[in-house]
Tab-separated table of C-alpha atoms and ligand atoms in Angstrom:
chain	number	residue	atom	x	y	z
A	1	UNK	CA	0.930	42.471	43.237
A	2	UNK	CA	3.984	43.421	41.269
A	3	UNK	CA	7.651	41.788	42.097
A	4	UNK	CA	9.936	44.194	42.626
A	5	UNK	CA	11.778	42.219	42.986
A	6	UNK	CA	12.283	40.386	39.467
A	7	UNK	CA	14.015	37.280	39.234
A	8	UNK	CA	13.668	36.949	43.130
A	9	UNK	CA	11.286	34.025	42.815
A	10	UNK	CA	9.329	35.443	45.440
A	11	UNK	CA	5.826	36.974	45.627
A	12	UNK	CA	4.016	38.750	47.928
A	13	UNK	CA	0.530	36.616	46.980
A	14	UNK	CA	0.024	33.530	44.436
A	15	UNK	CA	-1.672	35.396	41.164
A	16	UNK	CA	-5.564	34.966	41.132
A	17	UNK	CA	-6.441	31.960	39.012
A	18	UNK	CA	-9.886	30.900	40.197
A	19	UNK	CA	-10.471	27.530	39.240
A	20	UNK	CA	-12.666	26.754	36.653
A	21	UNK	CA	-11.939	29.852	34.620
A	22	UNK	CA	-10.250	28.064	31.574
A	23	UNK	CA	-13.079	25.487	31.409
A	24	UNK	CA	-16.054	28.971	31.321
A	25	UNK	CA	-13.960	30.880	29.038
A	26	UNK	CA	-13.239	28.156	26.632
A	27	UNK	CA	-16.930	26.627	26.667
A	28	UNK	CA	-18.157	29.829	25.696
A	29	UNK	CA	-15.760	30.308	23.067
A	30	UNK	CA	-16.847	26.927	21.745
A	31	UNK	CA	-20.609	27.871	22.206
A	32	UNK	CA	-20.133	30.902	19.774
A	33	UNK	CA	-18.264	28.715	17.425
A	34	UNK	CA	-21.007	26.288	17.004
A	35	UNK	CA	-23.784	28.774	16.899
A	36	UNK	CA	-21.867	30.633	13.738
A	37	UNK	CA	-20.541	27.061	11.512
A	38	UNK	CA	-24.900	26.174	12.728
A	39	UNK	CA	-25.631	29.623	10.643
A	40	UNK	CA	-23.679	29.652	7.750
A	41	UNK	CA	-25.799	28.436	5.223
A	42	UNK	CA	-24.758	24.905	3.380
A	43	UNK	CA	-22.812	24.550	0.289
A	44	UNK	CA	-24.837	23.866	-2.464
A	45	UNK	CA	-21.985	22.936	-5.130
A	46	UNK	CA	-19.368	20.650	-5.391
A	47	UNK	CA	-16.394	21.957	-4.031
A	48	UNK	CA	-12.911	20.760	-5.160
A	49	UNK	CA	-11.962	20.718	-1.387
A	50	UNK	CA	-13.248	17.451	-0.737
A	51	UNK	CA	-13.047	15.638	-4.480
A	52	UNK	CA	-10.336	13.379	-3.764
A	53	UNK	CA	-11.803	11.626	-1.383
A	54	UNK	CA	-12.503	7.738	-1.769
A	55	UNK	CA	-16.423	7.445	-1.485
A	56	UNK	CA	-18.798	8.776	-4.022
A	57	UNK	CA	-21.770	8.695	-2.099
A	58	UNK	CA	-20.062	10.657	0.941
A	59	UNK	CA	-19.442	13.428	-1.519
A	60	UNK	CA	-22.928	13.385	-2.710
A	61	UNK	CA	-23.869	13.910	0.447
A	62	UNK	CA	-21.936	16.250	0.784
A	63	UNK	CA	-23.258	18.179	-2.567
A	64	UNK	CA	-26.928	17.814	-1.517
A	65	UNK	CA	-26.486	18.914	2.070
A	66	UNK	CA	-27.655	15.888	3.599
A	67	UNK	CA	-27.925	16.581	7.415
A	68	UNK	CA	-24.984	14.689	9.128
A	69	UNK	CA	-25.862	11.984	11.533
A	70	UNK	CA	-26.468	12.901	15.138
A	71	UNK	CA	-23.699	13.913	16.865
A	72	UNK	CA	-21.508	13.795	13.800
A	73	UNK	CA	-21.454	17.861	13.130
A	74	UNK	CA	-18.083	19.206	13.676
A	75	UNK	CA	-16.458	19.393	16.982
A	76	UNK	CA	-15.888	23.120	18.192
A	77	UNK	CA	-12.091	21.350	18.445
A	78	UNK	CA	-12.247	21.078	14.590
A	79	UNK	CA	-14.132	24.478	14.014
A	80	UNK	CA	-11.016	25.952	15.704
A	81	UNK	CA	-8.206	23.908	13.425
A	82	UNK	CA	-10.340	25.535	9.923
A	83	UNK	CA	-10.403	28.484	11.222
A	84	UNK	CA	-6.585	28.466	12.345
A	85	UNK	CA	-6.297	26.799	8.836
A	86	UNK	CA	-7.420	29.841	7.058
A	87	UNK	CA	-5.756	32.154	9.295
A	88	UNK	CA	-2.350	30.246	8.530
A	89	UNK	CA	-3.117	31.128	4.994
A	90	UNK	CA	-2.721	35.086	5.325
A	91	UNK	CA	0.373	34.235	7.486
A	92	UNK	CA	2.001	32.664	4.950
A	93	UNK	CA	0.790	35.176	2.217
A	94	UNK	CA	2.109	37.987	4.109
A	95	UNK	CA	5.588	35.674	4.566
A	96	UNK	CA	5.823	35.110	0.521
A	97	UNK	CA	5.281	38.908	-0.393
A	98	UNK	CA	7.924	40.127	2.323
A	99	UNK	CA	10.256	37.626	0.698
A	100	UNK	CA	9.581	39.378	-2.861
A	101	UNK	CA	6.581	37.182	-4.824
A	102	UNK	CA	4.567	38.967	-6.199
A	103	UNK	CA	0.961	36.921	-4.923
A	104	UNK	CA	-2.473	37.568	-6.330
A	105	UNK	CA	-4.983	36.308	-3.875
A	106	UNK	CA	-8.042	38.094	-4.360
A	107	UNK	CA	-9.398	40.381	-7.467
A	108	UNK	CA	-10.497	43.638	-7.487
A	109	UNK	CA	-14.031	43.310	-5.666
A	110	UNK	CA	-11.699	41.380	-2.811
A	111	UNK	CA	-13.415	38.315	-3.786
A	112	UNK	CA	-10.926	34.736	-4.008
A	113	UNK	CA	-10.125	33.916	-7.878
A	114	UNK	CA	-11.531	30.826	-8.974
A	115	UNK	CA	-13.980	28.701	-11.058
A	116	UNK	CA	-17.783	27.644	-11.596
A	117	UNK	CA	-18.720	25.493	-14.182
A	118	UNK	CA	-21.979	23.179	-14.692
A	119	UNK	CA	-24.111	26.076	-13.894
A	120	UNK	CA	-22.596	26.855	-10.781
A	121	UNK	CA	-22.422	23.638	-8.947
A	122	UNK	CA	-19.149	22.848	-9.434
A	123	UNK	CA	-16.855	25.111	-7.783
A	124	UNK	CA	-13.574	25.749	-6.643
A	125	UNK	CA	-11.384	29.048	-5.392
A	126	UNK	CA	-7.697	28.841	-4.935
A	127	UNK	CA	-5.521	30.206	-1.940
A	128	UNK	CA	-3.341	32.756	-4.915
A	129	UNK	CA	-1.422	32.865	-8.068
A	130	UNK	CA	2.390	33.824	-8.440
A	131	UNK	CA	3.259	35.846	-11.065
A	132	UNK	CA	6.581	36.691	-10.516
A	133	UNK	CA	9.560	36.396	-7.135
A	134	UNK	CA	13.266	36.239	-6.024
A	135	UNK	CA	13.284	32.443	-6.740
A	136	UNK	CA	13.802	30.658	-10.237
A	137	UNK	CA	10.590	29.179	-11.222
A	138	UNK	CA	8.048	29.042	-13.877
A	139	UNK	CA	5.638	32.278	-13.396
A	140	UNK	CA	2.454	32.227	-13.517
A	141	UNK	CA	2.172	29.041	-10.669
A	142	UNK	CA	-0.522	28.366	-8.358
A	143	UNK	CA	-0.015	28.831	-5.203
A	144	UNK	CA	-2.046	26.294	-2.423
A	145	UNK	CA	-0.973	26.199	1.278
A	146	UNK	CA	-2.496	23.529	4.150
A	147	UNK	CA	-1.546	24.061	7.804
A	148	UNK	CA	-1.415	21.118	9.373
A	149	UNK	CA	-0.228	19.148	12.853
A	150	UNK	CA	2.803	17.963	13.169
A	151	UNK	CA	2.412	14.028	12.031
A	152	UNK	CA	0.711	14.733	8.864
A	153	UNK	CA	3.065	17.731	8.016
A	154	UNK	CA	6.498	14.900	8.322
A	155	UNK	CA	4.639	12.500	6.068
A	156	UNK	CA	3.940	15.624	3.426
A	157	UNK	CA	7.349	16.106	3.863
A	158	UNK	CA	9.064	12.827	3.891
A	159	UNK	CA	6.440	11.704	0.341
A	160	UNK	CA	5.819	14.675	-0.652
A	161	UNK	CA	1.795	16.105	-1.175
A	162	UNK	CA	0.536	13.735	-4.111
A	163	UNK	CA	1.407	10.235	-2.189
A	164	UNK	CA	1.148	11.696	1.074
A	165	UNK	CA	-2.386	13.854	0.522
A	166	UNK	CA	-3.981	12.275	-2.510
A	167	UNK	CA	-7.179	15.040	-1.781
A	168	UNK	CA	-4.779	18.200	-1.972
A	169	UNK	CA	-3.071	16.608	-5.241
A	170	UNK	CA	-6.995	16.299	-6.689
A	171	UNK	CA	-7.696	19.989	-5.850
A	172	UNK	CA	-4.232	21.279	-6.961
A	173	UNK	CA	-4.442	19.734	-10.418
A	174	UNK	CA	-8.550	20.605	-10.712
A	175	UNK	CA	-7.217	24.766	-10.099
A	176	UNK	CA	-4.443	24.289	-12.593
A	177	UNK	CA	-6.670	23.231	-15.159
A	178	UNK	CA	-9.709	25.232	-14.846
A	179	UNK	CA	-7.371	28.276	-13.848
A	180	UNK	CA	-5.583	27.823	-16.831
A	181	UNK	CA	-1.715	27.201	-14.813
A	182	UNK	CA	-0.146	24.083	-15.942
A	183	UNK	CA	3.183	25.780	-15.058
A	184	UNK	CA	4.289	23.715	-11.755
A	185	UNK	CA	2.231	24.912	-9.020
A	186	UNK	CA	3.684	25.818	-5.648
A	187	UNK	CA	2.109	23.742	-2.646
A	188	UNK	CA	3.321	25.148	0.737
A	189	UNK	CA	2.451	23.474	3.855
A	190	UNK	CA	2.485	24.552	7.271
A	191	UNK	CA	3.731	22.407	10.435
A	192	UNK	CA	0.899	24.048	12.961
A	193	UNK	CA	3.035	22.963	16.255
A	194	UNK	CA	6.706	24.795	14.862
A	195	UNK	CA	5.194	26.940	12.301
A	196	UNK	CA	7.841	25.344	9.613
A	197	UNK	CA	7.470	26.094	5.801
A	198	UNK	CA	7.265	22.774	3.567
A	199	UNK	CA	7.535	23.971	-0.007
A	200	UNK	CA	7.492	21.955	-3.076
A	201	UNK	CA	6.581	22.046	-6.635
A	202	UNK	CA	3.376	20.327	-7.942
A	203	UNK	CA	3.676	18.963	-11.778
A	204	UNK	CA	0.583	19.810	-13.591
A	205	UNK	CA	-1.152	15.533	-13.760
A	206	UNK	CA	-3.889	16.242	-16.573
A	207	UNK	CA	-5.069	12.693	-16.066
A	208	UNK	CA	-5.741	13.202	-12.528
A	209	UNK	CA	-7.658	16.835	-13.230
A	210	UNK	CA	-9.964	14.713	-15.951
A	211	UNK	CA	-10.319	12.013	-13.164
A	212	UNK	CA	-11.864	14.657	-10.796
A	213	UNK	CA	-13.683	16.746	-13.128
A	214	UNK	CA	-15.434	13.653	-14.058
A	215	UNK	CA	-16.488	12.900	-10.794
A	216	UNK	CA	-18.063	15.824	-9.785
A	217	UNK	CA	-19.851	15.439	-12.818
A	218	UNK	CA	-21.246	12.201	-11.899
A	219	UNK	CA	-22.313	13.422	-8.796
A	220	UNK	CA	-24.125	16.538	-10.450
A	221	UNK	CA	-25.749	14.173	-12.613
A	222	UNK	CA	-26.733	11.194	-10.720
A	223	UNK	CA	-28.414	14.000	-7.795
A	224	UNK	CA	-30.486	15.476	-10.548
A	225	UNK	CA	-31.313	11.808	-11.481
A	226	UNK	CA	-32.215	11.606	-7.366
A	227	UNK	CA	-29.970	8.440	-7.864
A	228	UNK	CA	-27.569	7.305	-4.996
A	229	UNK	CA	-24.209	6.575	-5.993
A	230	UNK	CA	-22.582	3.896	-5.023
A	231	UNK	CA	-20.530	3.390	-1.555
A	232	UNK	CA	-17.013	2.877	-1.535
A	233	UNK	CA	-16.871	0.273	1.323
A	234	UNK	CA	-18.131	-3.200	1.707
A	235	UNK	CA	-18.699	-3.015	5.127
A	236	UNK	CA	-19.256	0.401	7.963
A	237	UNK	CA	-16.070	-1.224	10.012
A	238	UNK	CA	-13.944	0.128	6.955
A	239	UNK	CA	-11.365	2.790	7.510
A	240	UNK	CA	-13.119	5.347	4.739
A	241	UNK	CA	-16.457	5.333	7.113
A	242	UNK	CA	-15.008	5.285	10.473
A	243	UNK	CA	-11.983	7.060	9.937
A	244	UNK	CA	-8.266	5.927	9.554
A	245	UNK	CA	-5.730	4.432	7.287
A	246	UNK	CA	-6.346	2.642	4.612
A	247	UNK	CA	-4.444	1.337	1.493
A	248	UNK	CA	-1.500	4.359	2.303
A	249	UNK	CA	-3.741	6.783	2.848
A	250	UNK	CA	-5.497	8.517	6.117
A	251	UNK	CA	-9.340	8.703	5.809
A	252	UNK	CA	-11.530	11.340	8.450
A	253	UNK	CA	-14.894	9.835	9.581
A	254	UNK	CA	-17.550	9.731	7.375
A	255	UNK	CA	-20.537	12.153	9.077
A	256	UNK	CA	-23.110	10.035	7.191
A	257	UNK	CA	-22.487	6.116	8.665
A	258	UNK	CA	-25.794	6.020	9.790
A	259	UNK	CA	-27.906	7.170	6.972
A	260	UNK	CA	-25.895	5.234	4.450
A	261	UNK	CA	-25.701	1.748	6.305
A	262	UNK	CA	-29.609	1.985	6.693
A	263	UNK	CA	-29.740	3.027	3.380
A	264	UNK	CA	-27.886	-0.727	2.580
A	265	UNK	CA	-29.659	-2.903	4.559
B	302	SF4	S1	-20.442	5.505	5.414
B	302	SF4	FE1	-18.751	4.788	4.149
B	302	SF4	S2	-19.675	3.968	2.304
B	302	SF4	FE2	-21.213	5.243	3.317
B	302	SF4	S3	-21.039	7.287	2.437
B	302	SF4	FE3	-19.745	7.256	4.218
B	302	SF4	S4	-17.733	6.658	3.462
B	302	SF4	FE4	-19.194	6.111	1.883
């Protein structure tokens, strides 16, 4: 029933909220989120995305699809992060061409601009390219944004991306080279929680693109070889299987602890 009147602090009835409703509505919203990441079909490439990351033989893993361990698919919590991840993207697109860039994101057929080399699996698409705007900088940059929570976002800010987020340095310098965009590249991050804008500029590292490069070849060529590359830990207990810090940097759980420790022993 409607206050008349506002402000009052009265009301005639307490509003309908039947227990149990956010528990049914969210369950099925995390149902339909399973049942569409369950259909997409796996990536059969190597994707820049994940390149940085410590452990060979999780990547390969990656590569060849190997099904995770049970129970290890992604959460429906972390299905709805991506997909807020992605969204974040157009949000800050929309916020750069309102403040005058001029950002490319997608060509003509509406498809993302990017790269495929070694006959296709080895891939990567980037979030845009400047090519011109209100503020001095070198044009044509790259443009790569991350939304992120609110710990992680401090750190980017306080070390900036390449100490902070060694995997988003990898990617950024794999798009500059095989995009052809050694001009400093322009690596925007945004705090999830207060919707701040980190911005910084990303030096083109050569070395480091060569570094990656050459690992997804190795991984291309030791999975045609059917040979398994070698694990980056000594033992599971290690922070780049189960998750966590290690040596400065933050490490998700490995979806393949399982497979790979049986594979050891
Ligand atoms: S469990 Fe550890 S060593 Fe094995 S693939 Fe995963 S990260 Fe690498």
């Amino acid at each position: 029933m409607i206050d008349l009147n506002h402000g009052s602090g009265f009301q005639y009835e307490r509003p309908e909220r039947p227990p149990g409703i956010g528990i049914a509505v969210n369950a099925a919203i995390d149902a339909a989120l399973v049942e569409r990441s369950r259909a997409e079909p796996p990536r059969r490439y190597v994707s820049t995305s994940g390149l940085g990351r410590e452990c060979l033989r999780q990547i390969q893993y990656d590569y060849l699809a190997v099904p995770k361990d049970e129970g290890r698919e992604f959460e429906p919590n972390t299905l709805r992060i991506f997909e807020a991840g992605h969204r974040a993207e157009d949000v800050v697109a929309a916020w750069l061409r309102a403040a005058g860039f001029d950002l490319r994101t997608a060509r003509s057929d509406g498809l993302q601009f990017g790269f495929s080399v070694l006959n296709g699996r080895f891939r990567g698409h980037i979030d845009g390219c400047l090519v011109g705007g209100p503020v001095a900088m070198a044009y044509p940059a790259l443009w790569e944004n991350k939304a992120v929570g609110a710990a992680p976002w401090k750190e980017i800010v306080k070390r900036g991306v390449v100490l902070a987020r060694p995997i988003y340095a990898a990617q950024i310098a794999l798009y500059q080279a095989y995009l052809d965009l050694p001009n400093p590249a322009l690596f925007t991050a945004l705090n999830r929680d207060t919707f701040e804008l980190h911005c910084e500029l990303v030096t083109f590292n050569a070395a480091l693109a060569q570094r990656a490069s050459d690992r997804a070849v190795e991984i291309v060529r030791a999975s045609e070889a059917q040979e398994l590359l070698p694990s980056a830990a000594v033992n599971r207990s290690s922070a780049i299987c189960r998750g966590g810090w290690s040596g400065g940097e933050w490490h998700a759980p490995c979806a393949w602890q399982d497979r790979c420790w049986r594979a050891a022993s």
